[in-house]
XYZ file of C-alpha atoms in Angstrom:
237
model
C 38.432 74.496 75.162
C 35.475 72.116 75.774
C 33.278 74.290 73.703
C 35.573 74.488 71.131
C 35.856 70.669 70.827
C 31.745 70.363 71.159
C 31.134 72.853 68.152
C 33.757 71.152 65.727
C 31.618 68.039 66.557
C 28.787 69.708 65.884
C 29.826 71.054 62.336
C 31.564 67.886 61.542
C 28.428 66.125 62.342
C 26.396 68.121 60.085
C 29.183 67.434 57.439
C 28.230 63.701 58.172
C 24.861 64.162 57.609
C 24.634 66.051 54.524
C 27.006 63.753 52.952
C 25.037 60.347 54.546
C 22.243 62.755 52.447
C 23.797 62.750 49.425
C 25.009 58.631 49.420
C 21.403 58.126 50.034
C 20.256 60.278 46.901
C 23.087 58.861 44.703
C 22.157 55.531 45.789
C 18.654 55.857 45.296
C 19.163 57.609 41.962
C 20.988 54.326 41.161
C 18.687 52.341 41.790
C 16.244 53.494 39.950
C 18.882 53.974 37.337
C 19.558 50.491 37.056
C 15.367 49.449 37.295
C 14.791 51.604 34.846
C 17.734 50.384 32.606
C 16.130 46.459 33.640
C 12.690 47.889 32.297
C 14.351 49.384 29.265
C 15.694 46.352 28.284
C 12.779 44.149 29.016
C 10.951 47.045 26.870
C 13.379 46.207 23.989
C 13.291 42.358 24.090
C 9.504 42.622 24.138
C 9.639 45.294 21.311
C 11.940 42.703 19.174
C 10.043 39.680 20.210
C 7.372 41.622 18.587
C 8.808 42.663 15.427
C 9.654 38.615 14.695
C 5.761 37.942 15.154
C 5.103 40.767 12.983
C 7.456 40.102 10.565
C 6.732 35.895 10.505
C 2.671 37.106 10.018
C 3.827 39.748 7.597
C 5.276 37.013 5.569
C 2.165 34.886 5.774
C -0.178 36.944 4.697
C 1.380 37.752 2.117
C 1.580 34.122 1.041
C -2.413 34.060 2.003
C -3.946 32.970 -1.418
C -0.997 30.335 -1.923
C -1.523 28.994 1.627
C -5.859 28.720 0.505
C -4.734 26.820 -2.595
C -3.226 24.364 -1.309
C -5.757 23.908 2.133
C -8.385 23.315 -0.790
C -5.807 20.575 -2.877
C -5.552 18.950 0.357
C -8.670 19.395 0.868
C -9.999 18.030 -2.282
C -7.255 14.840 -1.966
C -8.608 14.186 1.948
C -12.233 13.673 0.028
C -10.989 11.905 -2.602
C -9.220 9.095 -0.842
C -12.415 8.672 1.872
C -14.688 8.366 -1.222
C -12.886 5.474 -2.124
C -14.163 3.921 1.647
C -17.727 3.101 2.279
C -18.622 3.930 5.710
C -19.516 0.624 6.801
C -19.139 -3.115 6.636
C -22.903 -4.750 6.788
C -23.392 -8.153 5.630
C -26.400 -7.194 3.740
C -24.776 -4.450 1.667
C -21.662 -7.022 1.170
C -23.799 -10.061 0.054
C -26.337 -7.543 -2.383
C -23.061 -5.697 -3.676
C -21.740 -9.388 -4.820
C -25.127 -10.850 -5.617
C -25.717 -7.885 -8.284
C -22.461 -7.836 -9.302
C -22.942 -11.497 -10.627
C -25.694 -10.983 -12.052
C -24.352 -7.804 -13.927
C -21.494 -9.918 -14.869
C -23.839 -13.199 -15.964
C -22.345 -15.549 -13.477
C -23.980 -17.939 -10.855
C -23.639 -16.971 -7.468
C -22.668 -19.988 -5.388
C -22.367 -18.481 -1.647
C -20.111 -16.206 0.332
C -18.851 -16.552 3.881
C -17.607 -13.426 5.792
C -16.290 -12.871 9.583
C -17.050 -10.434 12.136
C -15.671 -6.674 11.059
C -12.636 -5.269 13.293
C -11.321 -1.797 14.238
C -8.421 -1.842 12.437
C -7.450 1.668 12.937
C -8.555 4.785 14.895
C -8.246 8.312 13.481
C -7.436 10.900 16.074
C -5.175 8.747 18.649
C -1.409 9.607 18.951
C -0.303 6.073 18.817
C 1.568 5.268 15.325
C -0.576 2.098 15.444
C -3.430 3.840 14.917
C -5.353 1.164 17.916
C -6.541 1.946 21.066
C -8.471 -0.251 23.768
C -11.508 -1.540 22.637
C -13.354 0.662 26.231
C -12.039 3.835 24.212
C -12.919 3.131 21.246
C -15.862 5.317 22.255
C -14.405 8.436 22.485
C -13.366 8.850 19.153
C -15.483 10.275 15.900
C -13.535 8.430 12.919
C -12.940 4.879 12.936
C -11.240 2.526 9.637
C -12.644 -1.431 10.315
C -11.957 -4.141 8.498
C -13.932 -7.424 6.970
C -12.794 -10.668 5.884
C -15.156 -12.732 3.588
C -14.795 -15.283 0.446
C -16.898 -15.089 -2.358
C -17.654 -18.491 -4.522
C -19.167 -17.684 -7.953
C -19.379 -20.034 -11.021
C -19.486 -19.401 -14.825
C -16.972 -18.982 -17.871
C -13.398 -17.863 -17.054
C -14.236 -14.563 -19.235
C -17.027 -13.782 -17.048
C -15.092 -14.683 -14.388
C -12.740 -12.231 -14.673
C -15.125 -9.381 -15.386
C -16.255 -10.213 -11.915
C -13.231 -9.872 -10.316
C -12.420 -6.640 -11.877
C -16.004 -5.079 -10.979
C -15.773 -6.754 -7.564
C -12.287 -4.408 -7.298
C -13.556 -1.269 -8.615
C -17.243 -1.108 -7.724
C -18.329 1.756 -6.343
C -15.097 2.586 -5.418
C -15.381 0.282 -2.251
C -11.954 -0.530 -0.305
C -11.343 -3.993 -1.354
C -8.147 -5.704 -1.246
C -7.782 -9.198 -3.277
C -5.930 -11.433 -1.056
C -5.934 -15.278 -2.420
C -7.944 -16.366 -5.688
C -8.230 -19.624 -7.057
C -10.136 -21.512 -9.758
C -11.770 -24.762 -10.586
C -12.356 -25.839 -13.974
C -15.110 -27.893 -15.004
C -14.119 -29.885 -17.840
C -17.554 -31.487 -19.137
C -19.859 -27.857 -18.160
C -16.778 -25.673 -19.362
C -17.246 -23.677 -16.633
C -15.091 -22.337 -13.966
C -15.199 -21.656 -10.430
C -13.650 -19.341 -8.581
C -12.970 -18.414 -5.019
C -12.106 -15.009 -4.462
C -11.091 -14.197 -0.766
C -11.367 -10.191 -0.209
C -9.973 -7.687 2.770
C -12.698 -5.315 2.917
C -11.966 -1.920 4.741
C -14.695 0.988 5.902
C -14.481 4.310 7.453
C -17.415 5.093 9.770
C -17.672 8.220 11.938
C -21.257 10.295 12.236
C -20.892 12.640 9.138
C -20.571 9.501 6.934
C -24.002 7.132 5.814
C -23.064 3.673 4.397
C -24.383 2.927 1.024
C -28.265 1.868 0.709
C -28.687 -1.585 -0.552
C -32.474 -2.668 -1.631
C -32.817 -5.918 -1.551
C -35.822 -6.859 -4.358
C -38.861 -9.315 -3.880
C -39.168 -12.673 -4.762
C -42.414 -14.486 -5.791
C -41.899 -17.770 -3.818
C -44.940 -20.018 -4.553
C -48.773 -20.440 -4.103
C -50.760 -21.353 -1.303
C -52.561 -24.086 -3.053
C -49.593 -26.067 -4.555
C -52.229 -28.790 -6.162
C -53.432 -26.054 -8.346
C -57.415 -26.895 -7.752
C -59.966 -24.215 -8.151
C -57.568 -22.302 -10.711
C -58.862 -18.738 -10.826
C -59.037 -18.531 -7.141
C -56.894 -16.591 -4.665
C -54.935 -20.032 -3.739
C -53.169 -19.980 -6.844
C -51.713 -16.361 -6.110
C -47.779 -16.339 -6.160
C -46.908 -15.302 -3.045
């Protein structure tokens, strides 16, 4: 009877066994079932992921030439508008640029005072101001300044507006009017006029300011009795 109860056990436990077996292979097989359905759809957001890209640069290129048009009208506009800036703010170029200006113009040039130039803007920060801490100032290629001067010039009121209107447009310099206000001479019939100007530059190291020559003067002899005439005293020098 004992054996009899040992070999059931026996066959049940092989029963066990085989279908411990087969719960391990069907779990397994799930498993990987459900991995592989993971990687499937991984595959498939990837894949579609894909097909946007393609699609978006699909689109793009096809708009290529449209997209070069207008890089070159903005292109064209960006050089346009710096033009109109000389690339610095020198007191020599300033005071030459109104000195020949007057004379162009056939009025006397009485005298000009100016102040320091500022940074008034810096290209290339992310403030909306545009300004940065004078120590950074440094670190960045394309700067905007601004200078402040007053220009005194004397002649008729015709001339005198010629002046102000080449003053405005010459060269195509930056310069902003920003109080004007006249004197009229009665007995000379002339006028004069003070012209206070906002003068703006953009510098970086691609960009040259303007040359400005300033020309020669004769300013006397060395002999200013004029003996021995014929000699080398009597050279303007």
């Amino acid at each position: 009877m004992e054996e009899t109860k040992n070999s059931a056990l026996q066959q049940n436990m092989k029963y066990i066994l085989i279908l411990i077996g087969v719960a391990a292979l069907v779990l397994s097989y799930f498993m990987g079932y459900s991995k592989y359905q993971t990687d499937i759809s991984d595959i498939k957001d990837e894949i579609s992921s894909l097909e946007t890209r393609y699609n978006d640069l699909k689109s793009k290129e096809s708009k290529r030439g449209e997209y070069q048009k207008k890089k070159k009208e903005v292109e064209e506009k960006y050089d346009t508008i710096l033009s109109k800036f000389d690339a610095g703010l020198s007191a020599k170029r300033i005071i030459m640029d109104c000195h020949n200006i007057a004379s162009q113009v056939g009025l006397s040039f009485t005298s000009l005072s100016m102040s320091e130039p500022k940074i008034s803007w810096v290209f290339g920060t992310e403030k909306k101001d545009g300004k940065v801490n004078s120590k950074d100032q440094m670190s960045y290629e394309m700067m905007a300044s601004v200078k402040n001067y007053t220009i005194q010039v004397t002649g008729t009121y015709s001339k005198t507006k010629d002046y102000i209107k080449q003053i405005m447009s010459d060269q195509a310099k930056r310069r902003v009017p920003v109080s004007l206000s006249f004197a009229f001479d009665p007995t000379l019939h002339t006028v004069s006029c003070n012209l206070n100007v906002m003068e703006y530059a953009i510098s970086s190291k691609d960009r040259t300011e303007s040359i400005t020559e300033i020309p020669l003067y004769n300013q006397g002899i060395n002999n200013i009795f004029f003996t021995d005439l014929g000699s080398n005293d009597n050279t303007p020098q």
